[in-house]
Short mmCIF file of C-alpha atoms and ligand atoms in Angstrom, two decimals:
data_model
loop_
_atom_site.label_atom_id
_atom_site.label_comp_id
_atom_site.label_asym_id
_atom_site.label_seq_id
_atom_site.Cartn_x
_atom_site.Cartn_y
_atom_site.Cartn_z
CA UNK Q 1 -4.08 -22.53 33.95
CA UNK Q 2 -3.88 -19.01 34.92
CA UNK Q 3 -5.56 -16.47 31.91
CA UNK Q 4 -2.49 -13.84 31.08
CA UNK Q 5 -2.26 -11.55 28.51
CA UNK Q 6 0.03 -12.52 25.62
CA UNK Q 7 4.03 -11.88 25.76
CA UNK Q 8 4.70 -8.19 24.42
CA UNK Q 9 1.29 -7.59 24.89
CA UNK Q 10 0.27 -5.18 27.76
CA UNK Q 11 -2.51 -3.50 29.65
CA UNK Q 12 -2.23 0.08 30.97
CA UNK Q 13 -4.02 0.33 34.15
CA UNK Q 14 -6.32 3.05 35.48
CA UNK Q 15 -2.90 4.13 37.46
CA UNK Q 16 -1.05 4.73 34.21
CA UNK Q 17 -3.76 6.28 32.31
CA UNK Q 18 -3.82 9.73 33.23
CA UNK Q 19 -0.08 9.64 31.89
CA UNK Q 20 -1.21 8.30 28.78
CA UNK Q 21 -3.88 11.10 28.43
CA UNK Q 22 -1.44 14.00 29.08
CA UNK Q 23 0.91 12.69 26.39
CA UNK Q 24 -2.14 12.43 24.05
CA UNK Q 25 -4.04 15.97 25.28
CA UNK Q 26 -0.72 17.38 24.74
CA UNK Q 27 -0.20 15.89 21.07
CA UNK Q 28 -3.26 17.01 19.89
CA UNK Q 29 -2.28 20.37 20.99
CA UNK Q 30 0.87 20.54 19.37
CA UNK Q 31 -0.14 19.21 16.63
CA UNK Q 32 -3.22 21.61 16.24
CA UNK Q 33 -0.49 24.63 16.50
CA UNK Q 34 1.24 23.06 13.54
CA UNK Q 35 -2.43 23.02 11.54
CA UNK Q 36 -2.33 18.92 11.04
CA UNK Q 37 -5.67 17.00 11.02
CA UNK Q 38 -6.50 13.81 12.45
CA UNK Q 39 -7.05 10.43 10.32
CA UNK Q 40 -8.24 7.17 11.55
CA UNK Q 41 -6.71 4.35 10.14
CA UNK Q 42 -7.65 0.51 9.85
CA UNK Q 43 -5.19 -1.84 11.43
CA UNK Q 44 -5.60 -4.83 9.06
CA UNK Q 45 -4.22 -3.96 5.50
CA UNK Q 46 -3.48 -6.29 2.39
CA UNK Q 47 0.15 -7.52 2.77
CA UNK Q 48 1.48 -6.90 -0.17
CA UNK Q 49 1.21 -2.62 0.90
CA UNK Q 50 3.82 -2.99 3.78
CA UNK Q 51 5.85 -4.92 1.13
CA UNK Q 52 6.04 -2.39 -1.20
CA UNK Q 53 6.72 0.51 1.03
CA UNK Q 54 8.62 -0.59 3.86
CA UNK Q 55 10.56 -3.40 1.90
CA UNK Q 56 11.27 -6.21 1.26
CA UNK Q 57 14.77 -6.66 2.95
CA UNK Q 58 14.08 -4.79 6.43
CA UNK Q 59 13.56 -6.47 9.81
CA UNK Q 60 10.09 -5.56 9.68
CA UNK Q 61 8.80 -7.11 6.60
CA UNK Q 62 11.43 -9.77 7.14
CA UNK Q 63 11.04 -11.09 10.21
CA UNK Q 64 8.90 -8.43 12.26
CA UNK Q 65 5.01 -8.35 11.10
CA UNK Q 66 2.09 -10.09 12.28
CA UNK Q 67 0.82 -11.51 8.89
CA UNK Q 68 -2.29 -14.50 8.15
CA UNK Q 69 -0.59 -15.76 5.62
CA UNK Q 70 -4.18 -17.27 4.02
CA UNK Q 71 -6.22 -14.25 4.04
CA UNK Q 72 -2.77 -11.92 2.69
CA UNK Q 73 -3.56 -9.49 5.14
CA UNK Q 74 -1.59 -7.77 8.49
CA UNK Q 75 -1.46 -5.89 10.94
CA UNK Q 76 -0.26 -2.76 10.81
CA UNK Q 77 3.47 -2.82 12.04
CA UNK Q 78 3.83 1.34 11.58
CA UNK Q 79 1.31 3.93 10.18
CA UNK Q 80 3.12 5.76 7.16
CA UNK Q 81 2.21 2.84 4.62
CA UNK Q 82 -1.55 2.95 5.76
CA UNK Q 83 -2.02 6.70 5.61
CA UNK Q 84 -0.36 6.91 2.02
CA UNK Q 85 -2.85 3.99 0.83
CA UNK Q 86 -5.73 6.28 2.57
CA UNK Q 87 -4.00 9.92 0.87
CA UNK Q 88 -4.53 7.91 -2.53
CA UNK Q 89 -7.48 6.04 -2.48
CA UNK Q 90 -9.72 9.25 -1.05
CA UNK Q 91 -7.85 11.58 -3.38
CA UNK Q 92 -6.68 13.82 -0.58
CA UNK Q 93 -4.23 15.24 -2.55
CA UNK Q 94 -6.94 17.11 -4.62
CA UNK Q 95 -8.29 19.06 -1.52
CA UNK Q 96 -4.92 20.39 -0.67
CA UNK Q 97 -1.64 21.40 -2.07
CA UNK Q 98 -0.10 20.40 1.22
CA UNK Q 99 -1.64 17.70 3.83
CA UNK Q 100 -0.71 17.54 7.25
CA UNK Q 101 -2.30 14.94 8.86
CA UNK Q 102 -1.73 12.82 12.31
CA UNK Q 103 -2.94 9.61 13.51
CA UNK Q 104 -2.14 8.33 16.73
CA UNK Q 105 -2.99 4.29 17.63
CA UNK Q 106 -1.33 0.78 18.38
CA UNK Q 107 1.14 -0.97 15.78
CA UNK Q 108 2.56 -4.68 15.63
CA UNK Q 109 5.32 -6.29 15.05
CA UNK Q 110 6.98 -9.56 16.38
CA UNK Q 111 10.49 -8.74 18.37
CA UNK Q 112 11.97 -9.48 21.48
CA UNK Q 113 9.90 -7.83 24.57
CA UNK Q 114 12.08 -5.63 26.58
CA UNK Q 115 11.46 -2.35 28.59
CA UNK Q 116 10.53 -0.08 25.64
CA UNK Q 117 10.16 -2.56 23.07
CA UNK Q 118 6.64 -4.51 23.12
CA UNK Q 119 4.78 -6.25 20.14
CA UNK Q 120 1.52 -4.52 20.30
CA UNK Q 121 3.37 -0.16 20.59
CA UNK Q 122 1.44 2.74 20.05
CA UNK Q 123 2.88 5.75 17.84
CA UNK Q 124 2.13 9.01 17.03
CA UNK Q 125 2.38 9.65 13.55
CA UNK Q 126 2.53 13.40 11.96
CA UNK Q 127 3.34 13.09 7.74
CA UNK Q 128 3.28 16.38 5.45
CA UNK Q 129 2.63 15.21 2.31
CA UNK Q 130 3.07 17.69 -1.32
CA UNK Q 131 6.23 19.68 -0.06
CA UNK Q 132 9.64 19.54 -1.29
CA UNK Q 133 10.28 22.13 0.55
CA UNK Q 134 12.94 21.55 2.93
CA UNK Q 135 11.35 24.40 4.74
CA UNK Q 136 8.64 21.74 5.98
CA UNK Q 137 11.90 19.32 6.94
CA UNK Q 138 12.40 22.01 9.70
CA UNK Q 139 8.94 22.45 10.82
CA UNK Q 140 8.41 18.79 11.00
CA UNK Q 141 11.37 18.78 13.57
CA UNK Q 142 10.98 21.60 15.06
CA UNK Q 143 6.95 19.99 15.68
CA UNK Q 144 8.59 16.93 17.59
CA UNK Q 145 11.28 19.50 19.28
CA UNK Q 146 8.14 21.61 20.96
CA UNK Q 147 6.05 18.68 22.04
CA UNK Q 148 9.30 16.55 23.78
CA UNK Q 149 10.25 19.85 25.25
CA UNK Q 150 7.03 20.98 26.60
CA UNK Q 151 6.80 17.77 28.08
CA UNK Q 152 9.76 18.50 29.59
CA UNK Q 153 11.82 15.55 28.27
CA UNK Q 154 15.58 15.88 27.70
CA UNK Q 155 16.03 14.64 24.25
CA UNK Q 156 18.14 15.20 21.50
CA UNK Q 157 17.86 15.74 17.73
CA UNK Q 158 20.44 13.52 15.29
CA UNK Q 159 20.40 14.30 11.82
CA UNK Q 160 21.09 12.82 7.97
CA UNK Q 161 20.78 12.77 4.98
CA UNK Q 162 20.21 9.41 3.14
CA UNK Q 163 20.74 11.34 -0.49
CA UNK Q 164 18.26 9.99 -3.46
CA UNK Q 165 18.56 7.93 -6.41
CA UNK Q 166 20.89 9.95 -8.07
CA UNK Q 167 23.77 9.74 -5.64
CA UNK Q 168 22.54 7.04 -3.43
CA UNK Q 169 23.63 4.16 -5.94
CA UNK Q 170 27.25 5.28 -6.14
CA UNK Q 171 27.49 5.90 -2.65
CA UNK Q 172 26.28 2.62 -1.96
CA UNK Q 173 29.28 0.84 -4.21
CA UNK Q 174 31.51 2.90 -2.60
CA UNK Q 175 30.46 1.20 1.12
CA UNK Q 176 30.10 -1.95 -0.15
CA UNK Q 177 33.35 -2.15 -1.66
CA UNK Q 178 35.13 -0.69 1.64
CA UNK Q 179 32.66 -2.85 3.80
CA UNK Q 180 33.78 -6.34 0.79
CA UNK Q 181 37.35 -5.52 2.02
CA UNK Q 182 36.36 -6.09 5.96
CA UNK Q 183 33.76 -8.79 5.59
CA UNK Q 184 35.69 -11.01 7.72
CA UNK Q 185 35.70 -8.37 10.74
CA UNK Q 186 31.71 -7.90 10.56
CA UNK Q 187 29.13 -9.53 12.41
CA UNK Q 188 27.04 -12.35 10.58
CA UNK Q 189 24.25 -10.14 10.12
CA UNK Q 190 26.07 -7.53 8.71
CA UNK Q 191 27.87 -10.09 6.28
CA UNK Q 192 24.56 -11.24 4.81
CA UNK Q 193 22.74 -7.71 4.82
CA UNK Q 194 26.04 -6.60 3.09
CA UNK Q 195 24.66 -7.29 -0.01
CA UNK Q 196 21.00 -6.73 0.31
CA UNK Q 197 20.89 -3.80 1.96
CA UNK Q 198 24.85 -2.60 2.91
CA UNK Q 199 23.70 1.17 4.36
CA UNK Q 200 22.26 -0.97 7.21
CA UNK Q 201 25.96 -2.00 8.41
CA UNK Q 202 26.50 1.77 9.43
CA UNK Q 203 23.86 1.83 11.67
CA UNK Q 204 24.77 -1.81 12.89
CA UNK Q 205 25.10 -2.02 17.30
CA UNK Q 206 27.94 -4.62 17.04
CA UNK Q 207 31.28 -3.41 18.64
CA UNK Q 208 33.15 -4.80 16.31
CA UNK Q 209 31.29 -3.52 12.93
CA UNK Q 210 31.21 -0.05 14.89
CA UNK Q 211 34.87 0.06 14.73
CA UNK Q 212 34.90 -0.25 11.05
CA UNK Q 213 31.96 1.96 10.08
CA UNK Q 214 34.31 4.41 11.89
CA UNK Q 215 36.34 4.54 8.61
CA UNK Q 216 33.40 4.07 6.01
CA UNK Q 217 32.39 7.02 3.30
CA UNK Q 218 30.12 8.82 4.53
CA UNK Q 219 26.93 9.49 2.75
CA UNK Q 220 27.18 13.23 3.70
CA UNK Q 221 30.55 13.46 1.50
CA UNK Q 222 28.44 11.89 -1.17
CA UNK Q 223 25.47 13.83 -2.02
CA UNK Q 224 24.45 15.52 -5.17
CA UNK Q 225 24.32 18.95 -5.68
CA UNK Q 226 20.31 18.92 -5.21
CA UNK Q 227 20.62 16.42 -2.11
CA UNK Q 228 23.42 18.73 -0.66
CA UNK Q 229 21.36 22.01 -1.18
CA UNK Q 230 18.57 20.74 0.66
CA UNK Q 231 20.84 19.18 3.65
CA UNK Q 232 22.15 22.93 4.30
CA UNK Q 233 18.52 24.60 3.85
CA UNK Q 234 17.18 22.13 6.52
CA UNK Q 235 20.11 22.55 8.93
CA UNK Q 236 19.74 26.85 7.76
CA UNK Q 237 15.39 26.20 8.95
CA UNK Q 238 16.74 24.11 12.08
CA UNK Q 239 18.66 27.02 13.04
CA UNK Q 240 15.93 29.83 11.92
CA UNK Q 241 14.17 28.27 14.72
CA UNK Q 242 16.21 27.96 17.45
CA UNK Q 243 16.26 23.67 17.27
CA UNK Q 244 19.70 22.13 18.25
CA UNK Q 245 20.70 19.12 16.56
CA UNK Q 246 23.43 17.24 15.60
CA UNK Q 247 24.29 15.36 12.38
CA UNK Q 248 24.62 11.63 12.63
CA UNK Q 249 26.42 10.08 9.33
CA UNK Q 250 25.78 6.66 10.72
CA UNK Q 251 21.75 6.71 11.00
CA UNK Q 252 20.14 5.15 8.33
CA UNK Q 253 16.91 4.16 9.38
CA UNK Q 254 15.25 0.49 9.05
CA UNK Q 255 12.88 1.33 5.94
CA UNK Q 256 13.51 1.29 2.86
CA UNK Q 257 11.73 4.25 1.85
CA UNK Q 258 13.56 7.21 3.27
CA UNK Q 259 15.33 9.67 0.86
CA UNK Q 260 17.12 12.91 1.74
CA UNK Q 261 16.67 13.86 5.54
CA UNK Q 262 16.44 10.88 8.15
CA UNK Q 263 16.29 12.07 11.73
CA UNK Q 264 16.10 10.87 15.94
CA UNK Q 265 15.07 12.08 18.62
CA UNK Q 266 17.63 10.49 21.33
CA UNK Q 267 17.26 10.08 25.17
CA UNK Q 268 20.20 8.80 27.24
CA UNK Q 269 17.74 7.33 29.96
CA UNK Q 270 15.90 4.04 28.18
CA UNK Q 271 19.44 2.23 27.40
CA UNK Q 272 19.16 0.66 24.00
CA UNK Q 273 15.73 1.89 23.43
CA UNK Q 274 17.09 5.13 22.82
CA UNK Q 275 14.95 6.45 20.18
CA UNK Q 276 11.80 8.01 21.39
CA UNK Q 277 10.73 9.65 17.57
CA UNK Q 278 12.53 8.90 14.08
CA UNK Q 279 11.19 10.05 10.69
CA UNK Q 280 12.46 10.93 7.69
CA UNK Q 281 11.78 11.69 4.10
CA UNK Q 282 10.14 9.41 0.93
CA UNK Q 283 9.60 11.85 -1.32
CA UNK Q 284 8.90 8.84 -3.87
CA UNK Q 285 6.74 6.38 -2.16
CA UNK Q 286 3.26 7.79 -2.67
CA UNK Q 287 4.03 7.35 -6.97
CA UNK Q 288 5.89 3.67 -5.72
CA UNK Q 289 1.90 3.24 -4.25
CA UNK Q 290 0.25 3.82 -7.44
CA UNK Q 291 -0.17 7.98 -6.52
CA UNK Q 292 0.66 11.28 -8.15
CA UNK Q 293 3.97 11.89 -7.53
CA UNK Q 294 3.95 13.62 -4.16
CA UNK Q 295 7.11 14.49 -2.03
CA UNK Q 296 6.27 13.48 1.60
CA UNK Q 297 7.95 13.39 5.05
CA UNK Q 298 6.83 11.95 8.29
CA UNK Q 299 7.93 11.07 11.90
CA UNK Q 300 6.53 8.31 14.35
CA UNK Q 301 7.46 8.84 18.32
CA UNK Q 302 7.19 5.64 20.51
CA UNK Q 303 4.35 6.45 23.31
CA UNK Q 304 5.37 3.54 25.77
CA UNK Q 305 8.80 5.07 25.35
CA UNK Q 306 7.74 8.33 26.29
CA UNK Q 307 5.40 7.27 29.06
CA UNK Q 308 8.43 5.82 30.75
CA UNK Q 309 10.56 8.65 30.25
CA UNK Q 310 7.49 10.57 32.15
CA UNK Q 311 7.04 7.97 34.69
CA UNK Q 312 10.76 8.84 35.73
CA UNK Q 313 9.82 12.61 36.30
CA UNK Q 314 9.09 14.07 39.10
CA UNK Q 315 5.10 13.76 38.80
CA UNK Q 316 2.47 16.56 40.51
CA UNK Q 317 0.30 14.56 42.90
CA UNK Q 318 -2.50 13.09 41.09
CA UNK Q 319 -5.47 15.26 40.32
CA UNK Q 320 -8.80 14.27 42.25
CA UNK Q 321 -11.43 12.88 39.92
CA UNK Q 322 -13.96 13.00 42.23
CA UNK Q 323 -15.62 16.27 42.83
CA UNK Q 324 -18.22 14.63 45.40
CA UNK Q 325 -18.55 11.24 47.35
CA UNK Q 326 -22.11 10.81 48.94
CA UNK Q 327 -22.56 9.17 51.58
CA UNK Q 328 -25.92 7.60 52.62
CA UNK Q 329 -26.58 5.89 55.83
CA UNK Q 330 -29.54 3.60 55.56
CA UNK Q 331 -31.45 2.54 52.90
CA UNK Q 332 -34.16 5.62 52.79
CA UNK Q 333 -30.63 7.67 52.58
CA UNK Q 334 -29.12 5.91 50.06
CA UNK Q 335 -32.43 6.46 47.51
CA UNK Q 336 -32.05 9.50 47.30
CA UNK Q 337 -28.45 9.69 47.02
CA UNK Q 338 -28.94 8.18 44.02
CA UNK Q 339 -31.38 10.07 42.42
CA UNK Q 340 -29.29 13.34 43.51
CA UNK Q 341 -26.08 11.84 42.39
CA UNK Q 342 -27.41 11.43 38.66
CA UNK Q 343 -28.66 15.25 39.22
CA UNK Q 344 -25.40 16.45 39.61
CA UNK Q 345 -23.60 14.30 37.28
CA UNK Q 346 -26.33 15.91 34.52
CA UNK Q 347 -25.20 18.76 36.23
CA UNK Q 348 -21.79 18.35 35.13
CA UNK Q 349 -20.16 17.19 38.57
CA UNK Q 350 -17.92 14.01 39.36
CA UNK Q 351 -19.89 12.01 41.91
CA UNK Q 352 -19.64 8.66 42.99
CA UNK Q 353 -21.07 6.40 45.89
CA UNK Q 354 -21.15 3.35 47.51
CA UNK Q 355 -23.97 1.55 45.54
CA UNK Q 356 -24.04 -0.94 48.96
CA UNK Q 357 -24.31 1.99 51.75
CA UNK Q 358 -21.50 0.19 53.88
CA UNK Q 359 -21.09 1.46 56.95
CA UNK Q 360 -20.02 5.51 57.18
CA UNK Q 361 -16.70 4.67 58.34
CA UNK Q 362 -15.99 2.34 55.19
CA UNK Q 363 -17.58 5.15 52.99
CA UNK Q 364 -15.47 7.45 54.42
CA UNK Q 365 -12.13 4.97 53.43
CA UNK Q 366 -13.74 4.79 49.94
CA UNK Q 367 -13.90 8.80 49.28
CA UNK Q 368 -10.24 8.83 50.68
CA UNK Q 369 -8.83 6.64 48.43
CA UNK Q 370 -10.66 8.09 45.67
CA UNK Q 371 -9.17 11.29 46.69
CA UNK Q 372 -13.07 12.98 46.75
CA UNK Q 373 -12.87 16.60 47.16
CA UNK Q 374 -15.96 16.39 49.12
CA UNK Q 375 -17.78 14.28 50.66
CA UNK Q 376 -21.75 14.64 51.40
CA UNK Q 377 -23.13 12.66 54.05
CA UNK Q 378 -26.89 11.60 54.52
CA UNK Q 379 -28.13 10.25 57.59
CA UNK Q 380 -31.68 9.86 59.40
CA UNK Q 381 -31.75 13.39 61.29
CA UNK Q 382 -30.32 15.01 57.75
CA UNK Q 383 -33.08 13.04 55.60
CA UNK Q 384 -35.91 14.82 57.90
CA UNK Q 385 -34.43 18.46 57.31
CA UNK Q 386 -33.52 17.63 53.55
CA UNK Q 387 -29.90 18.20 54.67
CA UNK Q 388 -26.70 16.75 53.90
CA UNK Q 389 -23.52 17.49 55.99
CA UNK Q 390 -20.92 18.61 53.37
CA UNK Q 391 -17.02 18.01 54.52
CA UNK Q 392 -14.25 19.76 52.19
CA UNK Q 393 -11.73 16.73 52.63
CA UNK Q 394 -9.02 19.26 52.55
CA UNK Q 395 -9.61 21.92 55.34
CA UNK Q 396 -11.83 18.76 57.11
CA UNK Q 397 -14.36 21.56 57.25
CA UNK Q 398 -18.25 20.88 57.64
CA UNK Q 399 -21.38 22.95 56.86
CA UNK Q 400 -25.16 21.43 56.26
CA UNK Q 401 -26.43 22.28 53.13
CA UNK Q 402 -29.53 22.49 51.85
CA UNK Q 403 -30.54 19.76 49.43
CA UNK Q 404 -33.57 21.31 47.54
CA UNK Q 405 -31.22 23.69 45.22
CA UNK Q 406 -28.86 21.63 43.46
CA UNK Q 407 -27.28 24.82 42.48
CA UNK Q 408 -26.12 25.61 46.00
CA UNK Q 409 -24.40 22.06 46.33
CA UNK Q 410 -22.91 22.85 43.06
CA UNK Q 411 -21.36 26.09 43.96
CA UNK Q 412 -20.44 24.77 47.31
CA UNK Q 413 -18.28 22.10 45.57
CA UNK Q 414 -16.65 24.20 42.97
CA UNK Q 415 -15.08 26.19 45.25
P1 ATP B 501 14.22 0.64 17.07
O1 ATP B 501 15.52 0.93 16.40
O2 ATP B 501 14.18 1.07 18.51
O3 ATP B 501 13.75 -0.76 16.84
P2 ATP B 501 12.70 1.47 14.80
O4 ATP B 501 13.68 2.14 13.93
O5 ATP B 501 12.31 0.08 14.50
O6 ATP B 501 13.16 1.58 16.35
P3 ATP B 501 10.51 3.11 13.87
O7 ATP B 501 9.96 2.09 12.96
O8 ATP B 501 11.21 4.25 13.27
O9 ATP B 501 11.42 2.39 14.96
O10 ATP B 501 9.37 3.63 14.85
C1 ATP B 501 9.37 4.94 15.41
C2 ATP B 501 9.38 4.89 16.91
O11 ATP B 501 8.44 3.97 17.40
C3 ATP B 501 10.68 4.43 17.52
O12 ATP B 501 11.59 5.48 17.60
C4 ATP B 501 10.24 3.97 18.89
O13 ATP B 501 10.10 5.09 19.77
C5 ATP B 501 8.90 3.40 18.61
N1 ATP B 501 8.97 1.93 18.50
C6 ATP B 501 9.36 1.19 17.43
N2 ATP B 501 9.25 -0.12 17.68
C7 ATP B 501 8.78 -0.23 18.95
C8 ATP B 501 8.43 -1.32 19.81
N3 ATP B 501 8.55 -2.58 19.41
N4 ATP B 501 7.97 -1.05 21.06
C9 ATP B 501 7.83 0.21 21.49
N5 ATP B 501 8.13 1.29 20.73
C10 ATP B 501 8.59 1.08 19.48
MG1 MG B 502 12.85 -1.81 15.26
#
């Protein structure tokens, strides 16, 4: 039986990698701007914490996580829960009035693989945790905004609000009672989660419960004065900063957790995988995990998502990562091609050679395809002179160079 990696489960090749790296670079850049620190997070936590936060009636906890159902433990199916557990248990909140903090790394859950939608996903998490401010809504947003653009993706921003447990409850009656008096017209899923969770009908993909949702309340007609105030001072920072956006009174958002502002970023080009970055608000989850009571918000952006949405650019021709192939004919030549390849890679160079001295013209082939800069090569007559012919691959160029200064080679290289 052929070995294969599991369903939903993929590796990234050295191919894709560089892709992966300039998402990542660029992240960490972005992010820096925006003054957030990095946190590592384990990817095994106790159950009963994703139960709590995400919960209990969402498709993750339901139906979606990775659990061993002996030792109570899983595997991380997003990374908000985790880095609240971390906030409180290390007292972060003491060091800070405001924490901005980032973690990046792979998540789990158990759905149907499609393009865009595996089982093992990475994110890239950003949460500001102590600020009501809706001030911070903005900046959050307008954080995801600068890092999609200056990847120059094509994305755009939907906006909520999800109100808070002073208008939420009534607005929920409300739905329920318009979406009790159209049961019959929903889809079976929307029947059932009707009553355990009804806000999740508006947000439903079904044709047919689209059409009704058309004429639901809407949550944005329903908001307390507080909820409202804040709505308008997030759209008011949106606009301080030049982010476009548009409001959405159908997205609700699959956890449980979000209060006040819920928001997408949307492409057109990855079909029903269309969200490449959703967050929101949860301003009392942190107190819900056994915290002070800390207002918090938070958005996760899908990397495979985004890698494909690169992948579909036009890309620059890929960078050489080889500064210098050397090329030894002969064993005597090949010695010291090795010794002198670990001097320039102490040196700071990329080098590489053929640890089998193959013949030139198969060395040669090699430093092509690794798309060497330069290649050095070594034979018998340049061994006596302590020489090395030295070939720019571009301009096809040669010139002997010493071998006795490393610093020449270097310099002739770096050019
Ligand atoms: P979707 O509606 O696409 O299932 P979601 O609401 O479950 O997304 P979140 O939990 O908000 O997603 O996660 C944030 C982001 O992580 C998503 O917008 C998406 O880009 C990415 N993501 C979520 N699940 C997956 C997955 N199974 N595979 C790849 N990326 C994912
Ligand atoms: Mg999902």
């Amino acid at each position: 039986m052929k070995l294969k990696a599991l369903n939903g489960f993929k590796d990234t090749l050295p191919g894709e990698t560089p892709l992966w790296r300039r998402l990542e670079d660029l992240a960490r850049d972005v992010f820096a701007r925006f003054t957030f620190s990095e946190i590592r997070l384990p990817i095994l936590e106790k159950t009963d914490l994703f139960a709590r936060s995400i919960g209990a009636a969402t498709d993750i906890v339901e139906k979606e996580m990775y659990t061993f159902p002996e030792k109570q433990i899983t595997m991380r199916p997003e990374a908000t829960a985790s880095l609240l557990r971390a906030y409180i248990e290390h007292g972060l909140y003491v060091q800070k009035p405001v924490q901005r903090l980032f973690t990046i790394g792979p998540m789990f859950r158990h759905e149907r693989p499609q393009q865009g939608r595996l089982r093992q996903f990475h994110q890239m998490d950003a949460e500001i945790l102590g600020s009501a401010n809706p001030r911070v809504d903005a900046e959050l947003m307008a954080m995801g905004a600068m890092l999609l653009s200056e990847l120059g993706l094509t994305v755009s921003l939907e906006l909520n609000s999800l109100g808070c447990p002073v208008c939420r409850p009534g607005f929920r009656e409300g739905l329920l009672v318009f979406l009790a008096s159209r049961q019959e017209a929903l889809c079976d899923d929307c029947r059932r989660r009707m009553h355990t969770n009804p806000l999740r009908v508006l947000d439903c993909k079904n044709p047919a419960c689209r059409g009704i949702v058309e004429d639901a309340p809407s949550i944005q007609d329903h908001l307390c004065p507080d909820c409202r105030t804040h709505f308008v001072a997030v759209q008011d920072g949106l606009d301080q900063l030049g982010i476009v956006y548009s409001l959405n009174r159908f997205m609700v958002r699959g956890l449980d957790y979000y209060c006040r502002t819920t928001f997408e970023f949307i492409t057109a080009d990855l079909g029903s995988q269309s969200a490449v970055c959703a967050g929101g608000r949860y301003d009392g989850l942190v107190e819900e995990l056994g915290g002070p009571k800390t207002p918090g918000i938070g958005f996760a952006m899908g990397m495979e998502r985004l890698v494909l949405l690169l992948q579909k650019q036009q890309q620059p021709a890929a960078g050489a990562e080889v500064d210098l192939f050397i090329a030894g004919l002969g064993e005597a030549a090949s010695r010291l091609c090795f010794s002198l390849m670990h001097r320039l890679r102490q040196a700071g160079a990329r080098v590489m050679m053929d640890p089998d001295g193959r013949s030139l013209k198969s060395q040669m082939k090699q430093a092509d395809k690794a798309f060497a800069r330069f290649v050095l090569i070594l034979g018998d007559a340049e061994l006596e002179r302590n020489t090395g012919m030295l070939r720019d691959m571009t301009t096809q160029e040669q010139q002997e160079v010493s071998l006795g200064d490393t610093r020449m080679l270097l310099d002739a290289i770096a050019a």
